[in-house]
Amino acid sequence: MSSILITGAGSGIGRATAVAFVKAGWDVALVGRRADALAETAQLAGGGLVVAGDVTKADQVEAVFASAVEKFGRLDALFNNAGRGSRPKTIDEMALDDWQAVLDVNLTGAVLCSRAAFAQMRKQSPQGGRIINNGSISAHAPRPGSTPYTVTKHAITGLTKCLSLDGRPFSIACGQIDIGNALTEMAAPMTKGVPQADGRIMAEPTMDVDDVARAVLMMAQLPLASNVQFMTVMATNMPFIGRG
């Protein structure tokens, strides 16, 4: 049986993805800060190993991965999904605490988890595994007032490319899924109206979060000789392609 560790598994995309993987027969480690939310995910999925931990803390990341490997024997995949945003502000109005908080979770957390996963995948036998990064549409194009989130998501693309290159000798594949307007609690404001590049406030189309989960599962189920390097999955009519 294949195993995966999913960060940010207590809600939203992480929860939907965890449910999809458990139902597909995977061993799934559910990672997040809130054990109660992770337990709810496990109940919805009908399984899953609850491992509470903060991805911004190196010692906690190491403990989380050790717990998963102890339970499953190996690690076949990591979904680097944990993330957060901040209130829309231009850079001069951006609170430095907001910048640091987003940087810590979205980028440092992904780096620490990738580091732990890479080390495990390199040393295990059979060698190898797959890392899937949640990049977001913001890895390509920003929303107004989104400096912290957009900068970190552009950086995730660099991380994806480095992991893909460095992982080749060890059968470690890395791909990125860029998600646009999946209907979760975080994306709910899209249905009521959000700022556009031309200054208007407009509601935007959304998609079912389960569609994202199926896309991540498809990426993870490929043999290690194949890789989806970058995938964009988005609400068909969201304002991204062309001029919206």
PDB file of C-alpha atoms in Angstrom:
ATOM      1  CA  MET A   1       0.000   0.000   0.000  1.00  0.00           C
ATOM      2  CA  SER A   2       1.308   3.471  -0.903  1.00  0.00           C
ATOM      3  CA  SER A   3       1.631   6.202   1.725  1.00  0.00           C
ATOM      4  CA  ILE A   4       1.319   9.985   1.617  1.00  0.00           C
ATOM      5  CA  LEU A   5       1.752  12.809   4.112  1.00  0.00           C
ATOM      6  CA  ILE A   6      -0.612  15.764   3.587  1.00  0.00           C
ATOM      7  CA  THR A   7      -0.028  19.094   5.305  1.00  0.00           C
ATOM      8  CA  GLY A   8      -2.910  21.427   6.047  1.00  0.00           C
ATOM      9  CA  ALA A   9      -5.149  18.366   6.227  1.00  0.00           C
ATOM     10  CA  GLY A  10      -7.556  19.834   8.767  1.00  0.00           C
ATOM     11  CA  SER A  11      -9.627  21.830   6.288  1.00  0.00           C
ATOM     12  CA  GLY A  12     -10.180  22.889   2.695  1.00  0.00           C
ATOM     13  CA  ILE A  13      -8.068  21.396  -0.068  1.00  0.00           C
ATOM     14  CA  GLY A  14      -6.010  19.344   2.379  1.00  0.00           C
ATOM     15  CA  ARG A  15      -9.107  17.734   3.869  1.00  0.00           C
ATOM     16  CA  ALA A  16     -10.669  16.968   0.483  1.00  0.00           C
ATOM     17  CA  THR A  17      -7.394  15.499  -0.767  1.00  0.00           C
ATOM     18  CA  ALA A  18      -6.982  13.349   2.342  1.00  0.00           C
ATOM     19  CA  VAL A  19     -10.480  11.946   1.905  1.00  0.00           C
ATOM     20  CA  ALA A  20      -9.751  11.115  -1.743  1.00  0.00           C
ATOM     21  CA  PHE A  21      -6.494   9.321  -0.920  1.00  0.00           C
ATOM     22  CA  VAL A  22      -7.957   7.281   1.933  1.00  0.00           C
ATOM     23  CA  LYS A  23     -10.840   6.196  -0.278  1.00  0.00           C
ATOM     24  CA  ALA A  24      -8.315   5.245  -2.985  1.00  0.00           C
ATOM     25  CA  GLY A  25      -6.625   2.870  -0.536  1.00  0.00           C
ATOM     26  CA  TRP A  26      -3.592   4.913   0.486  1.00  0.00           C
ATOM     27  CA  ASP A  27      -2.091   5.156   3.942  1.00  0.00           C
ATOM     28  CA  VAL A  28      -2.474   8.845   4.784  1.00  0.00           C
ATOM     29  CA  ALA A  29      -0.755  10.934   7.450  1.00  0.00           C
ATOM     30  CA  LEU A  30      -2.903  13.962   8.301  1.00  0.00           C
ATOM     31  CA  VAL A  31      -0.760  16.896   9.383  1.00  0.00           C
ATOM     32  CA  GLY A  32      -1.801  20.275  10.803  1.00  0.00           C
ATOM     33  CA  ARG A  33      -1.679  22.318  13.967  1.00  0.00           C
ATOM     34  CA  ARG A  34      -5.162  21.411  15.253  1.00  0.00           C
ATOM     35  CA  ALA A  35      -5.595  17.787  16.308  1.00  0.00           C
ATOM     36  CA  ASP A  36      -9.374  18.191  16.574  1.00  0.00           C
ATOM     37  CA  ALA A  37      -9.684  19.340  12.958  1.00  0.00           C
ATOM     38  CA  LEU A  38      -7.449  16.495  11.803  1.00  0.00           C
ATOM     39  CA  ALA A  39      -9.624  14.036  13.719  1.00  0.00           C
ATOM     40  CA  GLU A  40     -12.668  15.399  11.878  1.00  0.00           C
ATOM     41  CA  THR A  41     -10.883  14.803   8.574  1.00  0.00           C
ATOM     42  CA  ALA A  42     -10.041  11.240   9.600  1.00  0.00           C
ATOM     43  CA  GLN A  43     -13.661  10.625  10.519  1.00  0.00           C
ATOM     44  CA  LEU A  44     -14.888  11.977   7.170  1.00  0.00           C
ATOM     45  CA  ALA A  45     -12.307   9.917   5.295  1.00  0.00           C
ATOM     46  CA  GLY A  46     -12.849   6.733   7.259  1.00  0.00           C
ATOM     47  CA  GLY A  47      -9.174   6.520   8.159  1.00  0.00           C
ATOM     48  CA  GLY A  48      -5.874   8.340   8.363  1.00  0.00           C
ATOM     49  CA  LEU A  49      -3.092   8.851  10.883  1.00  0.00           C
ATOM     50  CA  VAL A  50      -3.540  12.074  12.861  1.00  0.00           C
ATOM     51  CA  VAL A  51      -0.168  13.759  13.455  1.00  0.00           C
ATOM     52  CA  ALA A  52      -0.481  17.264  14.881  1.00  0.00           C
ATOM     53  CA  GLY A  53       2.454  19.568  14.267  1.00  0.00           C
ATOM     54  CA  ASP A  54       3.502  23.030  13.134  1.00  0.00           C
ATOM     55  CA  VAL A  55       5.210  22.987   9.718  1.00  0.00           C
ATOM     56  CA  THR A  56       7.087  26.203  10.556  1.00  0.00           C
ATOM     57  CA  LYS A  57       9.030  24.463  13.354  1.00  0.00           C
ATOM     58  CA  ALA A  58      11.908  22.249  12.197  1.00  0.00           C
ATOM     59  CA  ASP A  59      11.824  19.958  15.234  1.00  0.00           C
ATOM     60  CA  GLN A  60       8.080  19.399  14.906  1.00  0.00           C
ATOM     61  CA  VAL A  61       8.422  18.653  11.186  1.00  0.00           C
ATOM     62  CA  GLU A  62      11.056  16.015  11.905  1.00  0.00           C
ATOM     63  CA  ALA A  63       8.821  14.450  14.571  1.00  0.00           C
ATOM     64  CA  VAL A  64       5.808  14.413  12.229  1.00  0.00           C
ATOM     65  CA  PHE A  65       7.714  12.620   9.483  1.00  0.00           C
ATOM     66  CA  ALA A  66       9.250  10.161  11.953  1.00  0.00           C
ATOM     67  CA  SER A  67       5.762   9.267  13.212  1.00  0.00           C
ATOM     68  CA  ALA A  68       4.474   8.678   9.685  1.00  0.00           C
ATOM     69  CA  VAL A  69       7.426   6.514   8.676  1.00  0.00           C
ATOM     70  CA  GLU A  70       7.227   4.538  11.920  1.00  0.00           C
ATOM     71  CA  LYS A  71       3.569   3.787  11.161  1.00  0.00           C
ATOM     72  CA  PHE A  72       3.793   3.139   7.422  1.00  0.00           C
ATOM     73  CA  GLY A  73       7.357   1.860   7.020  1.00  0.00           C
ATOM     74  CA  ARG A  74       8.150   4.316   4.213  1.00  0.00           C
ATOM     75  CA  LEU A  75       6.887   7.499   2.561  1.00  0.00           C
ATOM     76  CA  ASP A  76       5.807   7.452  -1.069  1.00  0.00           C
ATOM     77  CA  ALA A  77       4.450  10.977  -1.420  1.00  0.00           C
ATOM     78  CA  LEU A  78       4.187  14.404   0.214  1.00  0.00           C
ATOM     79  CA  PHE A  79       1.489  16.961  -0.604  1.00  0.00           C
ATOM     80  CA  ASN A  80       2.890  20.322   0.488  1.00  0.00           C
ATOM     81  CA  ASN A  81      -0.465  22.003   0.951  1.00  0.00           C
ATOM     82  CA  ALA A  82      -0.378  24.026   4.179  1.00  0.00           C
ATOM     83  CA  GLY A  83      -0.778  27.724   3.468  1.00  0.00           C
ATOM     84  CA  ARG A  84      -2.294  30.992   4.562  1.00  0.00           C
ATOM     85  CA  GLY A  85      -2.947  34.455   3.198  1.00  0.00           C
ATOM     86  CA  SER A  86      -3.307  37.959   4.607  1.00  0.00           C
ATOM     87  CA  ARG A  87      -5.711  40.866   4.255  1.00  0.00           C
ATOM     88  CA  PRO A  88      -5.314  42.785   0.967  1.00  0.00           C
ATOM     89  CA  LYS A  89      -2.829  45.628   1.447  1.00  0.00           C
ATOM     90  CA  THR A  90      -0.370  47.468  -0.754  1.00  0.00           C
ATOM     91  CA  ILE A  91       3.216  46.756   0.247  1.00  0.00           C
ATOM     92  CA  ASP A  92       3.639  50.072   2.110  1.00  0.00           C
ATOM     93  CA  GLU A  93       0.560  49.285   4.242  1.00  0.00           C
ATOM     94  CA  MET A  94       1.480  45.626   4.761  1.00  0.00           C
ATOM     95  CA  ALA A  95       2.158  44.732   8.381  1.00  0.00           C
ATOM     96  CA  LEU A  96       5.553  43.082   8.768  1.00  0.00           C
ATOM     97  CA  ASP A  97       3.995  40.535  11.106  1.00  0.00           C
ATOM     98  CA  ASP A  98       1.660  39.485   8.267  1.00  0.00           C
ATOM     99  CA  TRP A  99       4.583  39.173   5.881  1.00  0.00           C
ATOM    100  CA  GLN A 100       6.513  36.979   8.303  1.00  0.00           C
ATOM    101  CA  ALA A 101       3.521  34.777   9.124  1.00  0.00           C
ATOM    102  CA  VAL A 102       2.759  34.069   5.463  1.00  0.00           C
ATOM    103  CA  LEU A 103       6.437  33.506   4.674  1.00  0.00           C
ATOM    104  CA  ASP A 104       6.808  31.087   7.584  1.00  0.00           C
ATOM    105  CA  VAL A 105       3.879  28.861   6.596  1.00  0.00           C
ATOM    106  CA  ASN A 106       3.815  29.047   2.807  1.00  0.00           C
ATOM    107  CA  LEU A 107       7.534  28.918   2.090  1.00  0.00           C
ATOM    108  CA  THR A 108       9.550  27.886   5.139  1.00  0.00           C
ATOM    109  CA  GLY A 109       6.971  25.216   5.963  1.00  0.00           C
ATOM    110  CA  ALA A 110       7.149  23.807   2.438  1.00  0.00           C
ATOM    111  CA  VAL A 111      10.955  23.820   2.503  1.00  0.00           C
ATOM    112  CA  LEU A 112      11.143  22.071   5.879  1.00  0.00           C
ATOM    113  CA  CYS A 113       8.637  19.403   4.829  1.00  0.00           C
ATOM    114  CA  SER A 114      10.360  18.896   1.472  1.00  0.00           C
ATOM    115  CA  ARG A 115      13.689  18.534   3.259  1.00  0.00           C
ATOM    116  CA  ALA A 116      12.332  15.832   5.559  1.00  0.00           C
ATOM    117  CA  ALA A 117      10.530  14.021   2.736  1.00  0.00           C
ATOM    118  CA  PHE A 118      13.569  14.138   0.448  1.00  0.00           C
ATOM    119  CA  ALA A 119      15.808  12.668   3.145  1.00  0.00           C
ATOM    120  CA  GLN A 120      13.389   9.814   3.808  1.00  0.00           C
ATOM    121  CA  MET A 121      12.768   9.052   0.126  1.00  0.00           C
ATOM    122  CA  ARG A 122      16.505   9.059  -0.582  1.00  0.00           C
ATOM    123  CA  LYS A 123      17.370   6.548   2.135  1.00  0.00           C
ATOM    124  CA  GLN A 124      14.424   4.159   1.940  1.00  0.00           C
ATOM    125  CA  SER A 125      14.366   0.954  -0.089  1.00  0.00           C
ATOM    126  CA  PRO A 126      13.055   0.897  -2.756  1.00  0.00           C
ATOM    127  CA  GLN A 127      14.441   4.406  -3.124  1.00  0.00           C
ATOM    128  CA  GLY A 128      12.324   7.314  -4.274  1.00  0.00           C
ATOM    129  CA  GLY A 129       8.979   9.048  -3.951  1.00  0.00           C
ATOM    130  CA  ARG A 130       7.024  12.077  -5.100  1.00  0.00           C
ATOM    131  CA  ILE A 131       6.581  15.605  -3.746  1.00  0.00           C
ATOM    132  CA  ILE A 132       3.575  17.626  -4.926  1.00  0.00           C
ATOM    133  CA  ASN A 133       3.567  21.338  -4.134  1.00  0.00           C
ATOM    134  CA  ASN A 134       0.446  23.488  -3.946  1.00  0.00           C
ATOM    135  CA  GLY A 135       1.518  26.486  -5.986  1.00  0.00           C
ATOM    136  CA  SER A 136      -1.751  28.386  -6.640  1.00  0.00           C
ATOM    137  CA  ILE A 137      -2.741  30.611  -9.552  1.00  0.00           C
ATOM    138  CA  SER A 138      -0.797  33.248  -7.604  1.00  0.00           C
ATOM    139  CA  ALA A 139       2.378  31.441  -8.669  1.00  0.00           C
ATOM    140  CA  HIS A 140       1.627  32.987 -12.093  1.00  0.00           C
ATOM    141  CA  ALA A 141      -0.361  36.179 -11.526  1.00  0.00           C
ATOM    142  CA  PRO A 142      -1.079  38.276  -8.419  1.00  0.00           C
ATOM    143  CA  ARG A 143      -4.303  39.639  -7.063  1.00  0.00           C
ATOM    144  CA  PRO A 144      -4.334  43.285  -5.930  1.00  0.00           C
ATOM    145  CA  GLY A 145      -2.727  43.776  -2.527  1.00  0.00           C
ATOM    146  CA  SER A 146      -1.333  40.234  -2.245  1.00  0.00           C
ATOM    147  CA  THR A 147       2.421  40.749  -1.856  1.00  0.00           C
ATOM    148  CA  PRO A 148       3.060  38.130   0.891  1.00  0.00           C
ATOM    149  CA  TYR A 149       0.984  35.365  -0.691  1.00  0.00           C
ATOM    150  CA  THR A 150       2.113  35.991  -4.271  1.00  0.00           C
ATOM    151  CA  VAL A 151       5.812  36.240  -3.414  1.00  0.00           C
ATOM    152  CA  THR A 152       5.727  32.953  -1.508  1.00  0.00           C
ATOM    153  CA  LYS A 153       3.816  31.172  -4.265  1.00  0.00           C
ATOM    154  CA  HIS A 154       6.259  32.347  -6.921  1.00  0.00           C
ATOM    155  CA  ALA A 155       9.000  30.983  -4.664  1.00  0.00           C
ATOM    156  CA  ILE A 156       7.236  27.609  -4.525  1.00  0.00           C
ATOM    157  CA  THR A 157       7.792  27.333  -8.279  1.00  0.00           C
ATOM    158  CA  GLY A 158      11.525  27.703  -7.695  1.00  0.00           C
ATOM    159  CA  LEU A 159      11.384  25.052  -4.987  1.00  0.00           C
ATOM    160  CA  THR A 160       9.534  22.707  -7.337  1.00  0.00           C
ATOM    161  CA  LYS A 161      12.186  23.104 -10.022  1.00  0.00           C
ATOM    162  CA  CYS A 162      15.075  22.580  -7.577  1.00  0.00           C
ATOM    163  CA  LEU A 163      13.496  19.454  -6.109  1.00  0.00           C
ATOM    164  CA  SER A 164      12.794  18.083  -9.576  1.00  0.00           C
ATOM    165  CA  LEU A 165      16.413  18.534 -10.606  1.00  0.00           C
ATOM    166  CA  ASP A 166      18.061  17.391  -7.383  1.00  0.00           C
ATOM    167  CA  GLY A 167      15.717  14.428  -7.041  1.00  0.00           C
ATOM    168  CA  ARG A 168      16.582  12.797 -10.355  1.00  0.00           C
ATOM    169  CA  PRO A 169      19.472  10.616  -9.089  1.00  0.00           C
ATOM    170  CA  PHE A 170      17.266   9.290  -6.271  1.00  0.00           C
ATOM    171  CA  SER A 171      13.998   8.583  -8.137  1.00  0.00           C
ATOM    172  CA  ILE A 172      12.337  11.534  -6.390  1.00  0.00           C
ATOM    173  CA  ALA A 173       9.838  13.314  -8.636  1.00  0.00           C
ATOM    174  CA  CYS A 174       8.377  16.717  -7.883  1.00  0.00           C
ATOM    175  CA  GLY A 175       5.414  18.465  -9.466  1.00  0.00           C
ATOM    176  CA  GLN A 176       3.285  21.516  -8.769  1.00  0.00           C
ATOM    177  CA  ILE A 177      -0.475  21.980  -8.880  1.00  0.00           C
ATOM    178  CA  ASP A 178      -1.676  25.536  -9.330  1.00  0.00           C
ATOM    179  CA  ILE A 179      -5.237  25.857  -8.054  1.00  0.00           C
ATOM    180  CA  GLY A 180      -7.715  28.598  -8.821  1.00  0.00           C
ATOM    181  CA  ASN A 181     -10.972  29.294  -6.958  1.00  0.00           C
ATOM    182  CA  ALA A 182     -11.660  25.920  -5.389  1.00  0.00           C
ATOM    183  CA  LEU A 183     -14.657  26.486  -3.150  1.00  0.00           C
ATOM    184  CA  THR A 184     -13.333  26.234   0.400  1.00  0.00           C
ATOM    185  CA  GLU A 185     -13.765  28.458   3.442  1.00  0.00           C
ATOM    186  CA  MET A 186     -10.697  30.409   2.315  1.00  0.00           C
ATOM    187  CA  ALA A 187     -12.171  30.985  -1.167  1.00  0.00           C
ATOM    188  CA  ALA A 188     -15.750  31.713  -0.070  1.00  0.00           C
ATOM    189  CA  PRO A 189     -15.318  35.511  -0.499  1.00  0.00           C
ATOM    190  CA  MET A 190     -14.890  34.890  -4.243  1.00  0.00           C
ATOM    191  CA  THR A 191     -18.615  34.178  -4.505  1.00  0.00           C
ATOM    192  CA  LYS A 192     -19.528  37.567  -2.992  1.00  0.00           C
ATOM    193  CA  GLY A 193     -17.030  39.846  -4.682  1.00  0.00           C
ATOM    194  CA  VAL A 194     -13.279  40.463  -4.624  1.00  0.00           C
ATOM    195  CA  PRO A 195     -11.087  43.271  -6.039  1.00  0.00           C
ATOM    196  CA  GLN A 196     -10.081  43.002  -9.692  1.00  0.00           C
ATOM    197  CA  ALA A 197      -7.085  44.475 -11.495  1.00  0.00           C
ATOM    198  CA  ASP A 198      -9.226  47.290 -12.920  1.00  0.00           C
ATOM    199  CA  GLY A 199     -10.448  48.327  -9.486  1.00  0.00           C
ATOM    200  CA  ARG A 200     -13.903  46.770  -9.693  1.00  0.00           C
ATOM    201  CA  ILE A 201     -15.327  44.369  -7.107  1.00  0.00           C
ATOM    202  CA  MET A 202     -16.699  41.268  -8.785  1.00  0.00           C
ATOM    203  CA  ALA A 203     -17.916  37.824  -7.811  1.00  0.00           C
ATOM    204  CA  GLU A 204     -15.880  35.055  -9.427  1.00  0.00           C
ATOM    205  CA  PRO A 205     -16.794  31.522 -10.514  1.00  0.00           C
ATOM    206  CA  THR A 206     -15.615  28.683  -8.274  1.00  0.00           C
ATOM    207  CA  MET A 207     -15.172  24.926  -8.652  1.00  0.00           C
ATOM    208  CA  ASP A 208     -15.761  21.903  -6.439  1.00  0.00           C
ATOM    209  CA  VAL A 209     -12.788  21.262  -4.155  1.00  0.00           C
ATOM    210  CA  ASP A 210     -13.175  17.527  -4.835  1.00  0.00           C
ATOM    211  CA  ASP A 211     -12.046  18.188  -8.409  1.00  0.00           C
ATOM    212  CA  VAL A 212      -8.733  19.406  -7.004  1.00  0.00           C
ATOM    213  CA  ALA A 213      -8.423  16.297  -4.849  1.00  0.00           C
ATOM    214  CA  ARG A 214      -8.891  14.065  -7.887  1.00  0.00           C
ATOM    215  CA  ALA A 215      -6.196  15.986  -9.752  1.00  0.00           C
ATOM    216  CA  VAL A 216      -3.677  15.558  -6.913  1.00  0.00           C
ATOM    217  CA  LEU A 217      -4.511  11.848  -6.719  1.00  0.00           C
ATOM    218  CA  MET A 218      -3.911  11.480 -10.452  1.00  0.00           C
ATOM    219  CA  MET A 219      -0.484  13.117 -10.124  1.00  0.00           C
ATOM    220  CA  ALA A 220       0.447  10.875  -7.210  1.00  0.00           C
ATOM    221  CA  GLN A 221      -0.662   7.652  -8.911  1.00  0.00           C
ATOM    222  CA  LEU A 222       1.758   8.004 -11.817  1.00  0.00           C
ATOM    223  CA  PRO A 223       4.814   5.717 -11.845  1.00  0.00           C
ATOM    224  CA  LEU A 224       7.981   7.529 -10.781  1.00  0.00           C
ATOM    225  CA  ALA A 225       9.264   7.347 -14.357  1.00  0.00           C
ATOM    226  CA  SER A 226       6.539   9.887 -15.249  1.00  0.00           C
ATOM    227  CA  ASN A 227       5.757  13.262 -13.733  1.00  0.00           C
ATOM    228  CA  VAL A 228       3.235  16.065 -14.064  1.00  0.00           C
ATOM    229  CA  GLN A 229       5.680  18.943 -13.714  1.00  0.00           C
ATOM    230  CA  PHE A 230       3.055  21.694 -13.585  1.00  0.00           C
ATOM    231  CA  MET A 231      -0.729  21.470 -13.636  1.00  0.00           C
ATOM    232  CA  THR A 232      -3.259  24.289 -13.486  1.00  0.00           C
ATOM    233  CA  VAL A 233      -6.726  23.327 -12.279  1.00  0.00           C
ATOM    234  CA  MET A 234      -9.197  26.183 -11.976  1.00  0.00           C
ATOM    235  CA  ALA A 235     -12.783  27.264 -12.279  1.00  0.00           C
ATOM    236  CA  THR A 236     -13.269  27.376 -16.047  1.00  0.00           C
ATOM    237  CA  ASN A 237     -14.557  30.947 -16.163  1.00  0.00           C
ATOM    238  CA  MET A 238     -12.449  32.576 -13.462  1.00  0.00           C
ATOM    239  CA  PRO A 239     -10.679  35.793 -14.582  1.00  0.00           C
ATOM    240  CA  PHE A 240      -7.204  34.470 -15.262  1.00  0.00           C
ATOM    241  CA  ILE A 241      -6.805  33.634 -18.956  1.00  0.00           C
ATOM    242  CA  GLY A 242      -6.750  36.665 -21.255  1.00  0.00           C
ATOM    243  CA  ARG A 243      -8.248  39.750 -19.656  1.00  0.00           C
ATOM    244  CA  GLY A 244     -10.965  37.961 -17.681  1.00  0.00           C
TER     245      GLY A 244
END
